Coordinates of C-alpha atoms in Angstrom, one line a residue:
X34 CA -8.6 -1.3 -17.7
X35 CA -6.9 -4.7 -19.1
X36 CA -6.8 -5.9 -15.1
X37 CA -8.6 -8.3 -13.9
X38 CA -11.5 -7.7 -10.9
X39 CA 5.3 -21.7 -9.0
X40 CA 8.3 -23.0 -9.2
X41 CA 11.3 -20.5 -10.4
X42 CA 12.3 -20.6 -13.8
X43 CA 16.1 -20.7 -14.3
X44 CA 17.5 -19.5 -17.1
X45 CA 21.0 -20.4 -18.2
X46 CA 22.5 -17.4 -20.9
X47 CA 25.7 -18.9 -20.8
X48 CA 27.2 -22.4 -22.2
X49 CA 29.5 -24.6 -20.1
X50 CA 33.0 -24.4 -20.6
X51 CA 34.9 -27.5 -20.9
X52 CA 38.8 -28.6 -20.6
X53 CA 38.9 -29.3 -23.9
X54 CA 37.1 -29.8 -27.0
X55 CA 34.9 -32.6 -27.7
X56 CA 35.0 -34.8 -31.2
X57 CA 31.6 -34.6 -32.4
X58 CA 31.6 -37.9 -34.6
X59 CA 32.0 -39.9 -30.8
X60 CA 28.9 -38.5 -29.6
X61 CA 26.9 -40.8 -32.1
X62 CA 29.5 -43.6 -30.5
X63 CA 27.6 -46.7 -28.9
X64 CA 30.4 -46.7 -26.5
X65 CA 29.9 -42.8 -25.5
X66 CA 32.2 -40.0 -24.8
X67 CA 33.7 -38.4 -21.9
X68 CA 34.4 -34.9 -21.0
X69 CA 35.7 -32.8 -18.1
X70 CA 33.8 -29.7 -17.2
X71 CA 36.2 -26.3 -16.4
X72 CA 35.1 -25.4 -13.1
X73 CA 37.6 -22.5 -12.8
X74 CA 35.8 -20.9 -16.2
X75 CA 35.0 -17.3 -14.4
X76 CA 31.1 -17.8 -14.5
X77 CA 28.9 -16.1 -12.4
X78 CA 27.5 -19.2 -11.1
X79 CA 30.5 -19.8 -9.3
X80 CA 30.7 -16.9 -7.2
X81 CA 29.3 -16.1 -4.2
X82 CA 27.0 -12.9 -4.5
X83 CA 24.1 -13.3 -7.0
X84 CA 22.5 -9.4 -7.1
X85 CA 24.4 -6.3 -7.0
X86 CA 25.6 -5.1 -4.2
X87 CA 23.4 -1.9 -3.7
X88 CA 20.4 -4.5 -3.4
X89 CA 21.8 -6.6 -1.5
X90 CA 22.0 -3.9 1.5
X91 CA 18.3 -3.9 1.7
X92 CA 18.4 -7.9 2.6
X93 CA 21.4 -7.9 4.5
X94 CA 20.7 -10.5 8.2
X95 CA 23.0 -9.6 10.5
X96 CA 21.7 -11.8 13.0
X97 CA 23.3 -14.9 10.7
X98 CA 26.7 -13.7 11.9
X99 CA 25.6 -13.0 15.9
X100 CA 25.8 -9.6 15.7
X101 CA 23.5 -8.1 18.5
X102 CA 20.4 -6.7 17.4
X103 CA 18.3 -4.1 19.7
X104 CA 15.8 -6.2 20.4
X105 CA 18.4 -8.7 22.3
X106 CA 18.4 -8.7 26.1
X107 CA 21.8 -10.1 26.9
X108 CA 24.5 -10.4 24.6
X109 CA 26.1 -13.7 22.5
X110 CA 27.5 -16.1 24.7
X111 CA 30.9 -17.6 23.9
X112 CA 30.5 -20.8 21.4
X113 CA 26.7 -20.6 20.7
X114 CA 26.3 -20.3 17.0
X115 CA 24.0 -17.6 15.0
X116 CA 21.3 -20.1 14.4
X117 CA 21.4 -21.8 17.8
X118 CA 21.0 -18.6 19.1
X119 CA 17.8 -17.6 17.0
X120 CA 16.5 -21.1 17.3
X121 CA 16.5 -20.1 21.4
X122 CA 13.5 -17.5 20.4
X123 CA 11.8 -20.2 18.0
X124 CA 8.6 -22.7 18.5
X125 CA 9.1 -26.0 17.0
X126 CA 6.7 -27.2 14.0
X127 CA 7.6 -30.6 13.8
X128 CA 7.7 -33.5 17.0
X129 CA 11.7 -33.8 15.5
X130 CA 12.3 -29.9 16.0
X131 CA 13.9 -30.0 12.0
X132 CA 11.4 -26.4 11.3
X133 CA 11.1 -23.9 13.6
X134 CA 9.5 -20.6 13.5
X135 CA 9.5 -17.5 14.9
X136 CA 6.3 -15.0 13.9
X137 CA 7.3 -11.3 12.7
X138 CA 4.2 -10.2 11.6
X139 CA 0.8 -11.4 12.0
X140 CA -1.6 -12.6 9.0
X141 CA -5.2 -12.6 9.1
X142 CA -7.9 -15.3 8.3
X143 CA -7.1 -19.2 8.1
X144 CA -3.8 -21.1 7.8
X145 CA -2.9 -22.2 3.9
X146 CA -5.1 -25.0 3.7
X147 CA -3.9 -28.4 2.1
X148 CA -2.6 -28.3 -1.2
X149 CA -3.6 -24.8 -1.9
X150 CA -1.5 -22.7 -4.6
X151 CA 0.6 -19.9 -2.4
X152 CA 2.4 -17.1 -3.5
X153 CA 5.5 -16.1 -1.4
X154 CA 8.4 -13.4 -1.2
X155 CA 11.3 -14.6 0.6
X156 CA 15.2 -14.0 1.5
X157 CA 17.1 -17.0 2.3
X158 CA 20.0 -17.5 4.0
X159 CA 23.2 -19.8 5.2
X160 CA 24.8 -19.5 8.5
X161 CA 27.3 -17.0 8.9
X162 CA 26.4 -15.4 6.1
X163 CA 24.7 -11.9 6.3
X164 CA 23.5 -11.5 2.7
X165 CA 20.9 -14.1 1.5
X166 CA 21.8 -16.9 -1.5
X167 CA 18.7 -16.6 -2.7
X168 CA 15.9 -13.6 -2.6
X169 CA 12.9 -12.9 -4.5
X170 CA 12.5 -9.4 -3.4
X171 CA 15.7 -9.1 -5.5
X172 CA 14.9 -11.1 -8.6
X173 CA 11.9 -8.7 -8.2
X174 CA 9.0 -10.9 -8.4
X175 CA 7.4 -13.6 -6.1
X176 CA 7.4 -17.5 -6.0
X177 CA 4.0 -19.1 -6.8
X178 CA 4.2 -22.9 -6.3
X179 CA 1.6 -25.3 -5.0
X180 CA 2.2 -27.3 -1.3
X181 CA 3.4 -30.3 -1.9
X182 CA 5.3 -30.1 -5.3
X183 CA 6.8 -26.8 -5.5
X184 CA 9.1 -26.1 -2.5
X185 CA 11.5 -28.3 -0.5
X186 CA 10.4 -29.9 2.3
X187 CA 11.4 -27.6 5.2
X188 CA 9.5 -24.7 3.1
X189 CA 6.6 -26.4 2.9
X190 CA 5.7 -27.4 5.9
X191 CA 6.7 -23.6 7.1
X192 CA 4.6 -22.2 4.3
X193 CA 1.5 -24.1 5.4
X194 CA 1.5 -23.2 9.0
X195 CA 1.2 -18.8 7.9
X196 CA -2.1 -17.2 7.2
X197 CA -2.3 -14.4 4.6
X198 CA -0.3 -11.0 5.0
X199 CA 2.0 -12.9 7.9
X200 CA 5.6 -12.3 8.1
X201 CA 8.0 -15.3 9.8
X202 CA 11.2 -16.4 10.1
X203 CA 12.1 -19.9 9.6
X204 CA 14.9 -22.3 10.4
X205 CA 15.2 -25.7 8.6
X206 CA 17.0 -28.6 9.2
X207 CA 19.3 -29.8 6.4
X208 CA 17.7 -33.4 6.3
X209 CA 14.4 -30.7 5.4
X210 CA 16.4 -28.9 3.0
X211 CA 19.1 -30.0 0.5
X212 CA 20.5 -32.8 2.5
X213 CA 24.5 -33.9 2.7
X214 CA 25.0 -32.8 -0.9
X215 CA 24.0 -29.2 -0.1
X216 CA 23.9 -26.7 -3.7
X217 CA 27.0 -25.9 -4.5
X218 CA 28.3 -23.5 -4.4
X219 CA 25.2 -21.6 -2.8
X220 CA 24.3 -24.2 -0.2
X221 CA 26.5 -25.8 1.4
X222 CA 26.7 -29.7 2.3
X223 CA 24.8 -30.2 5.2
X224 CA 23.7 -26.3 5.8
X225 CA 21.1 -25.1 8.3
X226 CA 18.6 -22.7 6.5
X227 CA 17.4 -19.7 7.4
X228 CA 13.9 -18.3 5.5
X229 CA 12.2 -15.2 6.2
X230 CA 8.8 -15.1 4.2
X231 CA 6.1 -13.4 3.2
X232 CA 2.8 -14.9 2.6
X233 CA 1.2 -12.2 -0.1
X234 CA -1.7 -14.6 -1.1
X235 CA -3.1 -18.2 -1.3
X236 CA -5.5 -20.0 -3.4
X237 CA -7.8 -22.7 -1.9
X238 CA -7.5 -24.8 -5.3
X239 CA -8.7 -27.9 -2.8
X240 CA -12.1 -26.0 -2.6
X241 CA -12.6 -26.4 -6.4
X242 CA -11.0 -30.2 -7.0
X243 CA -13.4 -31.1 -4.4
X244 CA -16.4 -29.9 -6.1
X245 CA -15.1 -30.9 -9.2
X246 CA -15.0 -34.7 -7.8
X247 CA -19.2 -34.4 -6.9
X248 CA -21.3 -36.7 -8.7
X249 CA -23.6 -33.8 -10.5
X250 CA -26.7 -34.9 -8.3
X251 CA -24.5 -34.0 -5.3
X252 CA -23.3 -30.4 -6.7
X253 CA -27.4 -30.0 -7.1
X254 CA -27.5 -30.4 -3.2
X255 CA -24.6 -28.5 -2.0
X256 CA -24.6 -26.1 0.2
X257 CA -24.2 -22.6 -2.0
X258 CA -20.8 -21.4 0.7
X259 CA -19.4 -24.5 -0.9
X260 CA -20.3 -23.8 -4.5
X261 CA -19.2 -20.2 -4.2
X262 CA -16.0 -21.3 -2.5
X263 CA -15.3 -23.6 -5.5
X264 CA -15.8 -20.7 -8.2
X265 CA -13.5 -18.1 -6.1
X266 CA -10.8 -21.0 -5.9
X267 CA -11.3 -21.2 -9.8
X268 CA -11.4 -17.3 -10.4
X269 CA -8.3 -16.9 -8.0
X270 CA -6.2 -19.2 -10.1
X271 CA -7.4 -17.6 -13.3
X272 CA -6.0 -14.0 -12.2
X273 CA -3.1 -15.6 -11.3
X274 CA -2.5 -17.0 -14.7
X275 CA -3.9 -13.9 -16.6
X276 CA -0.9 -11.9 -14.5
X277 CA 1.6 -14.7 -16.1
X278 CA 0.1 -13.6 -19.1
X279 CA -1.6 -17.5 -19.7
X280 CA -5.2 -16.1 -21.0
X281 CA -5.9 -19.1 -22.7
X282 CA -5.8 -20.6 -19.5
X283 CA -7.4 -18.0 -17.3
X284 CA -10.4 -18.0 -19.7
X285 CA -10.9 -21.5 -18.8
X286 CA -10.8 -21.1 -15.2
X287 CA -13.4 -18.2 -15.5
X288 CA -15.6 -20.0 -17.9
X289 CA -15.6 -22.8 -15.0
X290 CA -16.6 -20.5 -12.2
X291 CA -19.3 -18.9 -14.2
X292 CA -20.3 -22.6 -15.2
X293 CA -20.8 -23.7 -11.0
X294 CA -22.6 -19.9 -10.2
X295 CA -24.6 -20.4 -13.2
X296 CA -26.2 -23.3 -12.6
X297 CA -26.1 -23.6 -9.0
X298 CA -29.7 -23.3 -6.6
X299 CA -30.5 -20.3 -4.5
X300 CA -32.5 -20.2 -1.3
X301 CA -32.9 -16.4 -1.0
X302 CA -31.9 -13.1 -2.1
X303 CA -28.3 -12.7 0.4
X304 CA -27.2 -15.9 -2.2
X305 CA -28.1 -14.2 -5.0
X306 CA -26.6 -11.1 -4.4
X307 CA -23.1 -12.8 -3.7
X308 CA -23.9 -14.8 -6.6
X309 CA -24.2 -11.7 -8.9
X310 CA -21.2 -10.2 -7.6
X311 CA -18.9 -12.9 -8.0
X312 CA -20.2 -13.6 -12.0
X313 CA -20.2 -9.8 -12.5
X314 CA -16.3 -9.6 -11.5
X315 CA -15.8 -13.0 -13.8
X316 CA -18.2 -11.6 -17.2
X317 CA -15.8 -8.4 -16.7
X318 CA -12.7 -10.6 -16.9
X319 CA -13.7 -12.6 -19.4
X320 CA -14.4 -10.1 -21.9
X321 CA -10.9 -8.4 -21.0
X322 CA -9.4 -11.8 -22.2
X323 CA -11.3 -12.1 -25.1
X324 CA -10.2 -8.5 -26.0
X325 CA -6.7 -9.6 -25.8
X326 CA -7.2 -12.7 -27.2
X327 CA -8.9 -10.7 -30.3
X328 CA -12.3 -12.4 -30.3
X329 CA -14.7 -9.0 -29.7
X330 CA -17.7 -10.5 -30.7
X331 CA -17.6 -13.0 -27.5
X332 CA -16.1 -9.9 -25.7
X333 CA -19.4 -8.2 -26.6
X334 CA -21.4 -11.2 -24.8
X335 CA -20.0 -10.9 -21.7
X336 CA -20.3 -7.5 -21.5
X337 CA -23.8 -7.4 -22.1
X338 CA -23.8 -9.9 -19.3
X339 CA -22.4 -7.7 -16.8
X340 CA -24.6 -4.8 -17.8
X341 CA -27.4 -6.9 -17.1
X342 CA -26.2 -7.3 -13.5
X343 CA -24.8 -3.5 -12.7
X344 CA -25.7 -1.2 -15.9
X345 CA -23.3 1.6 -14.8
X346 CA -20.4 -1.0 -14.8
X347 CA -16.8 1.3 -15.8
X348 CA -15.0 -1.8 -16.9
X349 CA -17.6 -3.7 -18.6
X350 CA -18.4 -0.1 -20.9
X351 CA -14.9 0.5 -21.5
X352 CA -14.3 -3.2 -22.9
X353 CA -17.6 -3.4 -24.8
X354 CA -16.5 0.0 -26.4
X355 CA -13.3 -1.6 -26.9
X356 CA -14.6 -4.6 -28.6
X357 CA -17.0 -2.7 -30.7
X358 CA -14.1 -0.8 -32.1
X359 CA -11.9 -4.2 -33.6
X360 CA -15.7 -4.9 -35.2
X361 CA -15.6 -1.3 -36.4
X362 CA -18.9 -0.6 -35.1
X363 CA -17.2 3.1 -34.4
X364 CA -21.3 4.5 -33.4
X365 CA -22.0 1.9 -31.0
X366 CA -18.5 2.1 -29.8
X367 CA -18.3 5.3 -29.4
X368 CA -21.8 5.5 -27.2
X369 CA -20.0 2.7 -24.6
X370 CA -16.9 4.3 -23.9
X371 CA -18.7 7.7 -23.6
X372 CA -21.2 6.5 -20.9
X373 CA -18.4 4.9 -19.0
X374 CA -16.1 8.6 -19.4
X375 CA -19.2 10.4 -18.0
X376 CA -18.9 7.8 -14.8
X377 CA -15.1 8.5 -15.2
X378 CA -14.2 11.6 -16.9
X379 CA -10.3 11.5 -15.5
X380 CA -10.2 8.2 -16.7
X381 CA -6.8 8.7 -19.5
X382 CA -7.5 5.1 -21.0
X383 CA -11.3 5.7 -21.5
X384 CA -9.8 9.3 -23.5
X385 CA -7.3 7.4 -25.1
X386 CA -9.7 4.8 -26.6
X387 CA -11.9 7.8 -27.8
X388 CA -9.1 9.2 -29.6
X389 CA -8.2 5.6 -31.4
X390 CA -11.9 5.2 -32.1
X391 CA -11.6 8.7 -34.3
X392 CA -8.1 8.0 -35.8
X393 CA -9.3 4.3 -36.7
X394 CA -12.4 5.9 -38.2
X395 CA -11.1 8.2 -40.2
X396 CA -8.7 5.5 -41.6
X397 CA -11.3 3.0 -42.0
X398 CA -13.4 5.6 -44.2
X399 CA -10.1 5.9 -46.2
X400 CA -9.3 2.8 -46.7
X401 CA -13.0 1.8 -48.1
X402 CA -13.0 4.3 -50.5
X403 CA -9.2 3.1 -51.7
X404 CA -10.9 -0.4 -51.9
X405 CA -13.6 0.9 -53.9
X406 CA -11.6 2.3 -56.5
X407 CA -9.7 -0.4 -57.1
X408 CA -12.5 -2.9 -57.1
X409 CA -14.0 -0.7 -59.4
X410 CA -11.6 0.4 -61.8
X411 CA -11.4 -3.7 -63.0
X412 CA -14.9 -3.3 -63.9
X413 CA -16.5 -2.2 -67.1
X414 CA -19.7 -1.6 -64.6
X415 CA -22.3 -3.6 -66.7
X416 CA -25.1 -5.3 -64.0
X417 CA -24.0 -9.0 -64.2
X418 CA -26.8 -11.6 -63.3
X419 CA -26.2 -14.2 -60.9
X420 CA -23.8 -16.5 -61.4
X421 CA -24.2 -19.5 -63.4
X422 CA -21.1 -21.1 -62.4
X423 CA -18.9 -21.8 -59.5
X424 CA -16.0 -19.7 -61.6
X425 CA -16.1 -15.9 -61.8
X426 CA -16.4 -13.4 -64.8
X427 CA -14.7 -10.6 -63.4
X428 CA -12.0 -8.9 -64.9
X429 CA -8.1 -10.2 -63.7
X430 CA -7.5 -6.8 -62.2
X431 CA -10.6 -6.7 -59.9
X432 CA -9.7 -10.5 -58.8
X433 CA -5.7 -9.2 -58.3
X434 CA -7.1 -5.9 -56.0
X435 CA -9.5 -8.1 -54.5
X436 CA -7.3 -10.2 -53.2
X437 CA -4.6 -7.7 -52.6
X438 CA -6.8 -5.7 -50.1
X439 CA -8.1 -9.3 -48.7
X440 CA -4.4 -10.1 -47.8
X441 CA -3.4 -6.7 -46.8
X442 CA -6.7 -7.4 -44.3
X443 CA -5.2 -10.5 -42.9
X444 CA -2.1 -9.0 -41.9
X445 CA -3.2 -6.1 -40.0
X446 CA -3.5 -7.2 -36.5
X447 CA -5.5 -4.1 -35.5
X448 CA -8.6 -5.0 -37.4
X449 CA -11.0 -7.8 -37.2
X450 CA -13.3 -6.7 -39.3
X451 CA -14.4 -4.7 -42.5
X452 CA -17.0 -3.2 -44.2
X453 CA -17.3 -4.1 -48.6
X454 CA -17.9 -1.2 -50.1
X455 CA -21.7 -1.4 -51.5
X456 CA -23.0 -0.9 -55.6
X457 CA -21.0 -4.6 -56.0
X458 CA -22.7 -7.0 -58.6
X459 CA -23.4 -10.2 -58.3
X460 CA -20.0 -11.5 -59.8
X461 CA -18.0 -9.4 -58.3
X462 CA -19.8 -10.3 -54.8
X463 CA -19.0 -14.0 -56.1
X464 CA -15.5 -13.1 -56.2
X465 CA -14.6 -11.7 -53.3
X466 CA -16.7 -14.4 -51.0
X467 CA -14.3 -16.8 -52.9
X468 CA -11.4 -15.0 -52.3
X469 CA -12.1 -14.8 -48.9
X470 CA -12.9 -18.3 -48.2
X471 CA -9.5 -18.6 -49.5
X472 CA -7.8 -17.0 -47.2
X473 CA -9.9 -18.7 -44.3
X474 CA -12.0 -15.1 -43.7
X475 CA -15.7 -15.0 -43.3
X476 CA -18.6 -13.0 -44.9
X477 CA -21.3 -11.6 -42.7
X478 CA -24.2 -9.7 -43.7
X479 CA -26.3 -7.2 -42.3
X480 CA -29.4 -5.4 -42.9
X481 CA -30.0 -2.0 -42.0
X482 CA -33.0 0.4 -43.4
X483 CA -34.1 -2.0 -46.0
X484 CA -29.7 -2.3 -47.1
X485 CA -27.8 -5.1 -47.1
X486 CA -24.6 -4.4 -45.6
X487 CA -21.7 -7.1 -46.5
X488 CA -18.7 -7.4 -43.7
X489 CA -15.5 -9.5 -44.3
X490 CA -14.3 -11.0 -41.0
X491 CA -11.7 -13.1 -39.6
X492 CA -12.5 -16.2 -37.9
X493 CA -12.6 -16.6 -34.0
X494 CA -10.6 -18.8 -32.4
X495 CA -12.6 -21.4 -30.2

């Protein structure tokens, strides 16, 4: 239940091999160095098939080397190339005829609107060439880039005449492409390209910088299918960075949206119900990132937030269970993720949870009572007063165990928070609160049935 309701990366693993060595006291030279790269090193870069061969059969284009497909009605005529051929089937995108497209697969809904962040599969291709350069159903994950800045030319203005779920084939012009210089050894100088793509998804980011740019008496008089466009733009792009794994970032764009629902102005009850949905979906999300992020206690906010709005909510249960657990409050934990197994009882990650609630119990109880004893043992038990001084009168080996279980706190990832074990005097209280302020953690107290109850804590980031 972590789920939430681009321009490729290239990495290099190999060096460049050169013709010969290079004298490392003339690259501080004012005058420079030269050096002559070997191009006939045996790198895979210089070859022409990228993916392995079994994969490569499930993008193979046979059309690129005028082989006749069923779907033909007459077969190639003598001198007309592959692309010429296809082009014949195309519609033209541009007055100059450099794009052209041919549908494959309809989309639904509106085309990519202006500057809207898309995400694409494709398979790419050169003429005469049957198995594509490039391919991202190979590399096994899609492009994300935003139109405009992250595709060439050719791509772009392709991309932004699909709607979502579409299928097309595209041909591009080299002067839309990679020019006279080509990519070697890839692309060729001066090569046609072929795309066939995919539009999984797009994200109306325009929506949102629009609103962004209202003066706030104008976002007080917008219309509310302009505000709630805005915070679906923002949520979209936070999913899409929580999937790259960027939660610092997709907690911002969440925060955002809830920020324009929240204080937006509703006319009737149809705007209030979308209203609700769309925060409910982004309180859920949020206290998933907070989970991850380790900060359970704003986890727990959210959560309540989403109960408010749907009380038998799975996800928001299961993560205010979850959170409850990393601030060891096993009961109340333990009650959350038990009301959302009764609403899911095959649900394995809301079982799973229980059992690490019992297992972290069990070790919690152990460790107290290990803490105990050593706190303890340093202490000749006499009832100190309070302390006089800012320096404490405990003896060295309840400081050392002190801080020994304080550190031993600090490194364990899995917790976030302890109880102190109670019977502590004054001084030794002293001690420990400024052992802990040492080590950057923070004392919380609680009262329950006429008890104080002390809790060591690490901070939360902001």
């Amino acid at each position: 239940m972590d789920d939430v309701v681009g321009v490729e990366e290239v990495h290099l693993s190999k060096g460049i091999k050169l013709t010969e060595g290079i004298d490392v006291g003339k690259l501080t030279n004012p005058s420079g160095t030269t050096f002559e790269v070997d191009i006939n090193d045996g790198d895979v870069r210089n070859e022409t098939s990228y993916f392995n061969k079994e994969q490569l059969l499930q993008c193979v284009n046979y059309d690129c080397i005028n082989v006749d497909s069923d779907e033909d009605d007459a077969k190639s005529e003598p001198g007309v190339t592959p692309f010429q051929r296809m082009a014949s089937k195309m519609i033209s995108l541009t007055e100059d005829g450099k794009i052209k497209k041919r549908e494959i697969r309809p989309g639904i809904g509106c085309v990519v609107p202006e500057k809207a962040v898309v995400t694409v599969h494709y398979n790419a291709y050169v003429e005469y060439s049957d198995e594509p350069y490039d391919s991202t159903w190979l590399r096994g994950y899609p492009m994300v880039g935003r139109l405009g800045q992250g595709f060439i030319t050719g791509l772009d203005i392709a991309i932004a005449s699909m709607k979502k779920g579409e299928t097309s084939r595209f041909l591009i012009h080299p002067d839309k492409a990679y020019g006279k210089l080509g990519c070697p050894p890839r692309i060729p100088q001066n090569a046609e390209l072929l795309f066939e793509v995919e539009l999984v998804k797009f994200v109306d980011n325009a929506a949102a910088e629009a609103f962004e740019a209202l003066s706030l008496e104008d976002r007080e008089k917008a219309e509310f299918s302009t505000i709630l466009k805005a915070a679906q733009a923002e949520h979209s792009t936070g999913n899409e960075m929580f999937k790259k794994d960027q939660i610092g970032g997709a907690v911002n764009k969440y925060k955002k949206a809830v920020s324009i629902l929240e204080n937006c102005h509703l006319k009737d009850e149809e705007e209030e119900a979308k209203q609700q949905n769309m925060l409910l979906k982004l309180y859920i999300n949020l206290a998933v990132c907070y989970n991850k992020q380790k900060v359970p206690r704003l986890a727990c906010v959210m959560c309540r937030n989403a109960l408010v709005i749907q009380p038998r909510n799975v996800k928001a249960l299961f993560n205010f269970g979850r959170a409850l657990l990393m601030l060891s409050d096993f009961d109340q934990a333990k009650h959350f993720l038990i009301s959302a197994q009764k609403i899911e009882p095959q649900n394995n990650e809301i079982s799973n949870e229980l059992k690490k609630l019992d297992k972290k119990r069990k070790t919690y109880e152990v460790d107290v009572k290990i803490f105990s004893q050593r706190l303890f043992s340093g202490t000749s038990g006499k009832v100190d007063n309070e302390p006089k001084s800012k320096k404490c009168v405990v003896s060295a080996e309840f400081e050392n165990s002190a801080r020994k279980f304080l550190t031993e706190f600090v490194n364990d990832s899995e917790k976030s928070q302890m109880p102190l074990p109670t019977g502590l005097t004054a001084q030794e209280e002293f001690c420990i609160r400024q052992t802990a302020e040492q080590l950057g953690l923070i004392i919380r107290s609680q009262g329950r049935i006429g008890e104080k109850l002390l809790y060591i804590s690490k901070p939360e980031p902001e």
